[in-house]
CSV table of C-alpha atoms in Angstrom, one decimal:
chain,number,residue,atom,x,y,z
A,303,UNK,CA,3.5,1.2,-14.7
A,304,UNK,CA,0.9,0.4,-11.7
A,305,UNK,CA,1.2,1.9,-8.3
A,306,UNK,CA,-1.2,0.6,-5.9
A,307,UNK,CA,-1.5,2.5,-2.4
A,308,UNK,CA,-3.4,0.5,0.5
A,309,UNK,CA,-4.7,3.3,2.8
A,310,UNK,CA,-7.2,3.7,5.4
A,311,UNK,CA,-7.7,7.3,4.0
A,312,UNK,CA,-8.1,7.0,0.0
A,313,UNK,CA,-9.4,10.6,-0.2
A,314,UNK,CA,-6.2,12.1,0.8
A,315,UNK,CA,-4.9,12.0,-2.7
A,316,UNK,CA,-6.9,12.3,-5.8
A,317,UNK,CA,-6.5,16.0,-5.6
A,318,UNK,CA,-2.7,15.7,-5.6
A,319,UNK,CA,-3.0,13.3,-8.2
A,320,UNK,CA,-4.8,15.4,-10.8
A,321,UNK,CA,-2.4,18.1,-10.9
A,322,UNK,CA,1.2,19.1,-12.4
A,323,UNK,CA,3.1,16.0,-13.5
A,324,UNK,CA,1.0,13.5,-11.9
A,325,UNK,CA,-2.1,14.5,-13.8
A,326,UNK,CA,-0.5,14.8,-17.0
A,327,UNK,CA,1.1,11.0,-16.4
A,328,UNK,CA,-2.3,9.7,-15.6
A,329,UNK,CA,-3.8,11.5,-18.2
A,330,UNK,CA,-1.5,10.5,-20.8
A,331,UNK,CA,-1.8,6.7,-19.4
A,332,UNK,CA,2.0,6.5,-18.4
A,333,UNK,CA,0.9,5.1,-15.2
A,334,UNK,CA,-1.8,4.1,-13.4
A,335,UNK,CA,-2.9,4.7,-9.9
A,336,UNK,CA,-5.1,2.3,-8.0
A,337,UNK,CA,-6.0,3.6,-4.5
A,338,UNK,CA,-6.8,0.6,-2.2
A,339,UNK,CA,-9.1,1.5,1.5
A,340,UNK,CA,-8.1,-1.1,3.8
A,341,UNK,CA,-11.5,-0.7,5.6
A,342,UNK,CA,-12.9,-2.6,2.7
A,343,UNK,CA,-11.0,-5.7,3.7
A,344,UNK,CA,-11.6,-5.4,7.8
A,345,UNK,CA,-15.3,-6.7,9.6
A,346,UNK,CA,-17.3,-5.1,12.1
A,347,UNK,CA,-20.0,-2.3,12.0
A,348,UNK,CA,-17.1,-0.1,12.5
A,349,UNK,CA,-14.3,-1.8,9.8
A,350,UNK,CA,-11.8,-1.9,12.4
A,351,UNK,CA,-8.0,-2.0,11.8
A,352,UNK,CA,-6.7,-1.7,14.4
A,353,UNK,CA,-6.3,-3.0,18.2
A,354,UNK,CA,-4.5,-2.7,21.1
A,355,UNK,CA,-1.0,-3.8,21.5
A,356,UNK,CA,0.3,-7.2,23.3
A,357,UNK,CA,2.1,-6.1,26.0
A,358,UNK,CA,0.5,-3.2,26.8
A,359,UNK,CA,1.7,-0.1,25.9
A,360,UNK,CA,0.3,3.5,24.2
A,361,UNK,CA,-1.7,4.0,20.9
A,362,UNK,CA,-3.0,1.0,19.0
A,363,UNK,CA,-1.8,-1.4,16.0
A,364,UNK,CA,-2.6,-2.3,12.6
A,365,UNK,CA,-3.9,-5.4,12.4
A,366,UNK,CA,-2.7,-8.1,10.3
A,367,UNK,CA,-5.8,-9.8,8.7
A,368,UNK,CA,-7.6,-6.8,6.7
A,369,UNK,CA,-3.8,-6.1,5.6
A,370,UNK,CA,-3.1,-9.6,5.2
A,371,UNK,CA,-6.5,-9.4,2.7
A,372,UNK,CA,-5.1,-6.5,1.0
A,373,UNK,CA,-1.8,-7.7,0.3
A,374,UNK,CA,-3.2,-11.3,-1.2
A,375,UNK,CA,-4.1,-10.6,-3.9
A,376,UNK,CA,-1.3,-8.5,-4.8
A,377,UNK,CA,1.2,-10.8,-4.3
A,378,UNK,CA,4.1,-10.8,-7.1
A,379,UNK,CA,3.8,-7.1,-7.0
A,380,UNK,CA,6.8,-5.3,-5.0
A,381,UNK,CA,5.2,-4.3,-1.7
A,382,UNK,CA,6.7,-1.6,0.3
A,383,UNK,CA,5.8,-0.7,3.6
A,384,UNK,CA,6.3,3.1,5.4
A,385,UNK,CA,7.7,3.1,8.9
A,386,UNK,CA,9.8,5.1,10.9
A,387,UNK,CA,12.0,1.9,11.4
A,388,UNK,CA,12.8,1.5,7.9
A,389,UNK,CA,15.9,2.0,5.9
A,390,UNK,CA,15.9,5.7,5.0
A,391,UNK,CA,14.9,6.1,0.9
A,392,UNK,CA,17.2,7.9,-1.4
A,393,UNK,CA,17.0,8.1,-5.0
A,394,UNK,CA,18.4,5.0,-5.8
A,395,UNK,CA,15.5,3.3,-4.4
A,396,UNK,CA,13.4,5.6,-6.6
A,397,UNK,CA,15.2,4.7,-9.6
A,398,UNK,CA,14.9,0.9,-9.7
A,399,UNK,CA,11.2,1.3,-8.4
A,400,UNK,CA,10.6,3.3,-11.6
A,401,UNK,CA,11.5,-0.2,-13.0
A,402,UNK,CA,9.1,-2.1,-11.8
A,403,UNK,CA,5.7,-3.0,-13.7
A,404,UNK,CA,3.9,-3.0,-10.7
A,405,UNK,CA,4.7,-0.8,-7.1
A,406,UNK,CA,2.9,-1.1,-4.2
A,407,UNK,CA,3.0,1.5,-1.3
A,408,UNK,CA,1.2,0.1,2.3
A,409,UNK,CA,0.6,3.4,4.4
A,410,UNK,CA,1.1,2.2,7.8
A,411,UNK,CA,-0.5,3.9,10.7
A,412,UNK,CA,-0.9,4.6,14.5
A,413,UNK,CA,2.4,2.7,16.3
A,414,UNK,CA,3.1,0.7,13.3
A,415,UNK,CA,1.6,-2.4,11.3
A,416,UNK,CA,1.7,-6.1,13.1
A,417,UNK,CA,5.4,-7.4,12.7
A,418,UNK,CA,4.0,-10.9,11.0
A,419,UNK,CA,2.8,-8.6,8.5
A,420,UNK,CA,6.5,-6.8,8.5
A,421,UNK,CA,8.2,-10.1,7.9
A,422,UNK,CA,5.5,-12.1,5.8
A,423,UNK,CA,4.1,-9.9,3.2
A,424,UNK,CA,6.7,-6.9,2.9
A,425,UNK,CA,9.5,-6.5,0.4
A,426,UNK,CA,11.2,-3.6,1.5
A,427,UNK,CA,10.7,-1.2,4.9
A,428,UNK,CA,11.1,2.5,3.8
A,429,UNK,CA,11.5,5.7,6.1
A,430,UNK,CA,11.1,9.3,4.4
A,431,UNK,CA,13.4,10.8,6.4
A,432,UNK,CA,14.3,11.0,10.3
A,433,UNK,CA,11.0,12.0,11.9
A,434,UNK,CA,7.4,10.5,12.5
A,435,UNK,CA,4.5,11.4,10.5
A,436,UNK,CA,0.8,10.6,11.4
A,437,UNK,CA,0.9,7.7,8.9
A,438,UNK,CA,2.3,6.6,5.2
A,439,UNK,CA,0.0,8.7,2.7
A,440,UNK,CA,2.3,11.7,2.8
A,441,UNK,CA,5.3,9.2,2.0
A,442,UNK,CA,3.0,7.4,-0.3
A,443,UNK,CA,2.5,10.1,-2.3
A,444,UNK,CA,5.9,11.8,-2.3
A,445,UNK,CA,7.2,8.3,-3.7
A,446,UNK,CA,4.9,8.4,-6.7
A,447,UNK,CA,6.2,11.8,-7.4
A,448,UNK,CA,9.4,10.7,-7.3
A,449,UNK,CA,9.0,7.4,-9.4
A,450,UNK,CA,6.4,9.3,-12.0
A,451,UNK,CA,8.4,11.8,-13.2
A,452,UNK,CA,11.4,8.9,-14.1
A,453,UNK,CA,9.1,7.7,-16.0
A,454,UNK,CA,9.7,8.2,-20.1
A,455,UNK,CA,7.5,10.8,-21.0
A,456,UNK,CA,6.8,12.3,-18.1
A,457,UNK,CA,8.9,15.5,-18.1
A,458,UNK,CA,9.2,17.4,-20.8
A,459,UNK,CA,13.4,17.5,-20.8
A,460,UNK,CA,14.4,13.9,-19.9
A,461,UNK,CA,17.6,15.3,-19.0
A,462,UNK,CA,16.3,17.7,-16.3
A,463,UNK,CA,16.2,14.3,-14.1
A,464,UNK,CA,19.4,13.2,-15.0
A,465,UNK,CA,20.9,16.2,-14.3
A,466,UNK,CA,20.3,17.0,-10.7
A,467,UNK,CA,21.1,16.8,-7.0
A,468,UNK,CA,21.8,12.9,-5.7
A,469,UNK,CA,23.3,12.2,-9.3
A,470,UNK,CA,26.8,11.0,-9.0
A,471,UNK,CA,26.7,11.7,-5.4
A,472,UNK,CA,26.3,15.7,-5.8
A,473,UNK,CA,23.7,18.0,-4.6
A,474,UNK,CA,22.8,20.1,-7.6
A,475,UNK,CA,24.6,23.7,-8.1
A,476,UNK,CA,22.9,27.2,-7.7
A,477,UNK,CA,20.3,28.0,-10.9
A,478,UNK,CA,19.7,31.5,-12.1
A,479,UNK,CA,17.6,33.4,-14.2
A,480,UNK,CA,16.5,36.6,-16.0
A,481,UNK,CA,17.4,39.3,-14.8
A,482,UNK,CA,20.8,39.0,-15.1
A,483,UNK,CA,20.8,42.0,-12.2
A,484,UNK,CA,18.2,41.6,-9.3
A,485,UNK,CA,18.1,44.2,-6.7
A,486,UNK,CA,21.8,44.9,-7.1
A,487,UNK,CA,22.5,41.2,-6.9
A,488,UNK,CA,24.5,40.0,-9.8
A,489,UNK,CA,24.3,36.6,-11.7
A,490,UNK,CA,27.8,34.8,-11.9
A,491,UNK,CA,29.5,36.0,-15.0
A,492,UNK,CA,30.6,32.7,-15.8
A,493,UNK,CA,26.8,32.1,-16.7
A,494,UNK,CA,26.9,34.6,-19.3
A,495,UNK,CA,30.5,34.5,-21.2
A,496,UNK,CA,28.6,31.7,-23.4
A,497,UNK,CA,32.3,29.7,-22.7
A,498,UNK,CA,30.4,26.0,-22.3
A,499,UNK,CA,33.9,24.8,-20.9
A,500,UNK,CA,34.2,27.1,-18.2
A,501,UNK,CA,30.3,27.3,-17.7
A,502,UNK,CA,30.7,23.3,-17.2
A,503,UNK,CA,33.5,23.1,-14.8
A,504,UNK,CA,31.7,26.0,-12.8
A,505,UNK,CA,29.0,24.2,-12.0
A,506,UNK,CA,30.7,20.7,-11.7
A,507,UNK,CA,32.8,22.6,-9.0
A,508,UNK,CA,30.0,24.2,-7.2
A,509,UNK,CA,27.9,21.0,-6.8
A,510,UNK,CA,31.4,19.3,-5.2
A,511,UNK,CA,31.2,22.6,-2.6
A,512,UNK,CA,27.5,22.8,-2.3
A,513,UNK,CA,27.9,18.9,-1.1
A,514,UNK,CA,31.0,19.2,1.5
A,515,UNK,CA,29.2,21.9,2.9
A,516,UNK,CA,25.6,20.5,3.1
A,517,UNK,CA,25.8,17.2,3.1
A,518,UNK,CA,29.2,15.7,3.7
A,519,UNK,CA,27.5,12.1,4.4
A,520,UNK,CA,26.9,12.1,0.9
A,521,UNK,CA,30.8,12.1,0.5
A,522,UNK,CA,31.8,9.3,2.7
A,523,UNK,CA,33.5,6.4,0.8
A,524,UNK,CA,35.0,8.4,-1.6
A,525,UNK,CA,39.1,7.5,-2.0
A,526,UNK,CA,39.6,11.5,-1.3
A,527,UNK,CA,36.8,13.4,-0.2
A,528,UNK,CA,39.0,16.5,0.1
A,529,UNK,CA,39.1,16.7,-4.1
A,530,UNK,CA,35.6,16.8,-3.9
């Protein structure tokens, strides 16, 4: 798989990308990483991007022709653009990206990108969450976390991402380990009976509890959310 990331700061993540499961992807050629500066495409002693908005108004805007540049040539690639306006990601959207033979991620910046660009080059508007960041890179590298280690080969137990929270709805249940007594604080003894039956139901029903109580959006639409 490819994952290109159009930035106007492409130092922000070759550290991040060298380490833990990104640098052993990468290393092991699972998936490359092609970090894009936007400045390259924009003119001017100073390789602007940006400008003031129409209409007045604070901060400034992304313009479209150095993204417009960009984005040519990557054209048939799925292009995703972060901004606070887009739909919120989840892991479903992780899961068919991992798909994909070729991602890319548009770090937008300042009060947003130039809407033409929005409507003419963009596949998909993603938010990380419900809160503004500085710009994209953060979300651009949190999404290639999440789509690397979907990728065969990239986790040592495939089933570690298979089973765990946002599968089948369910935030994941609690996870213990040695000692089995911690400062007077006791591990459930259904962990330790060795009874797989009992050991499976226990967690099945504390992943249903964890959920009502933490995140009961996750819930909505089911037939009976009170058996759950």
């Amino acid at each position: 798989m490819k994952i290109s990331i159009i930035t106007i700061f492409p130092e922000y993540f070759p550290q991040a990308l060298a380490v833990g499961i990104l640098g052993r992807a990468l290393e092991a050629r699972l998936v490359e990483v092609d970090l894009i500066d936007l400045r390259d495409y924009a003119e001017g002693t100073h390789r602007a991007v940006d400008d003031a908005p129409f209409g007045g108004g604070p901060g400034m805007v992304m313009m479209p022709e150095p993204l417009a540049k960009a984005l040519d040539p990557l054209e048939g690639t799925h292009r995703v653009l972060f901004t606070p306006v887009g739909r919120r990601l989840d892991q479903a959207m992780l899961d068919r990206w991992s798909d994909l033979d070729h991602l890319t991620l548009v770090c937008g910046r300042y009060e947003g990108v130039d809407e033409r660009i929005a409507e003419h080059f963009i596949d998909e508007e993603v938010s990380v969450g419900d809160y503004v960041l500085a710009g994209g890179e953060v979300a651009a590298l949190l999404v290639t976390e999440g789509i690397v280690r979907l990728l065969p080969e990239a986790v040592g137990n495939p089933c570690s991402v298979v089973f765990e929270s946002f599968r089948e709805g369910l935030l994941e249940e609690p996870v213990y380990t040695r000692p089995s007594v911690f400062r007077g604080w006791q591990v459930p003894e259904v962990l330790l009976s060795g009874d797989h039956r009992r050991i499976a139901a226990w967690r099945t029903a504390q992943r249903r509890e964890r959920t009502r109580d933490r995140r009961p959006d996750l819930l909505e639409g089911k037939c009976n959310v009170e058996e759950w």
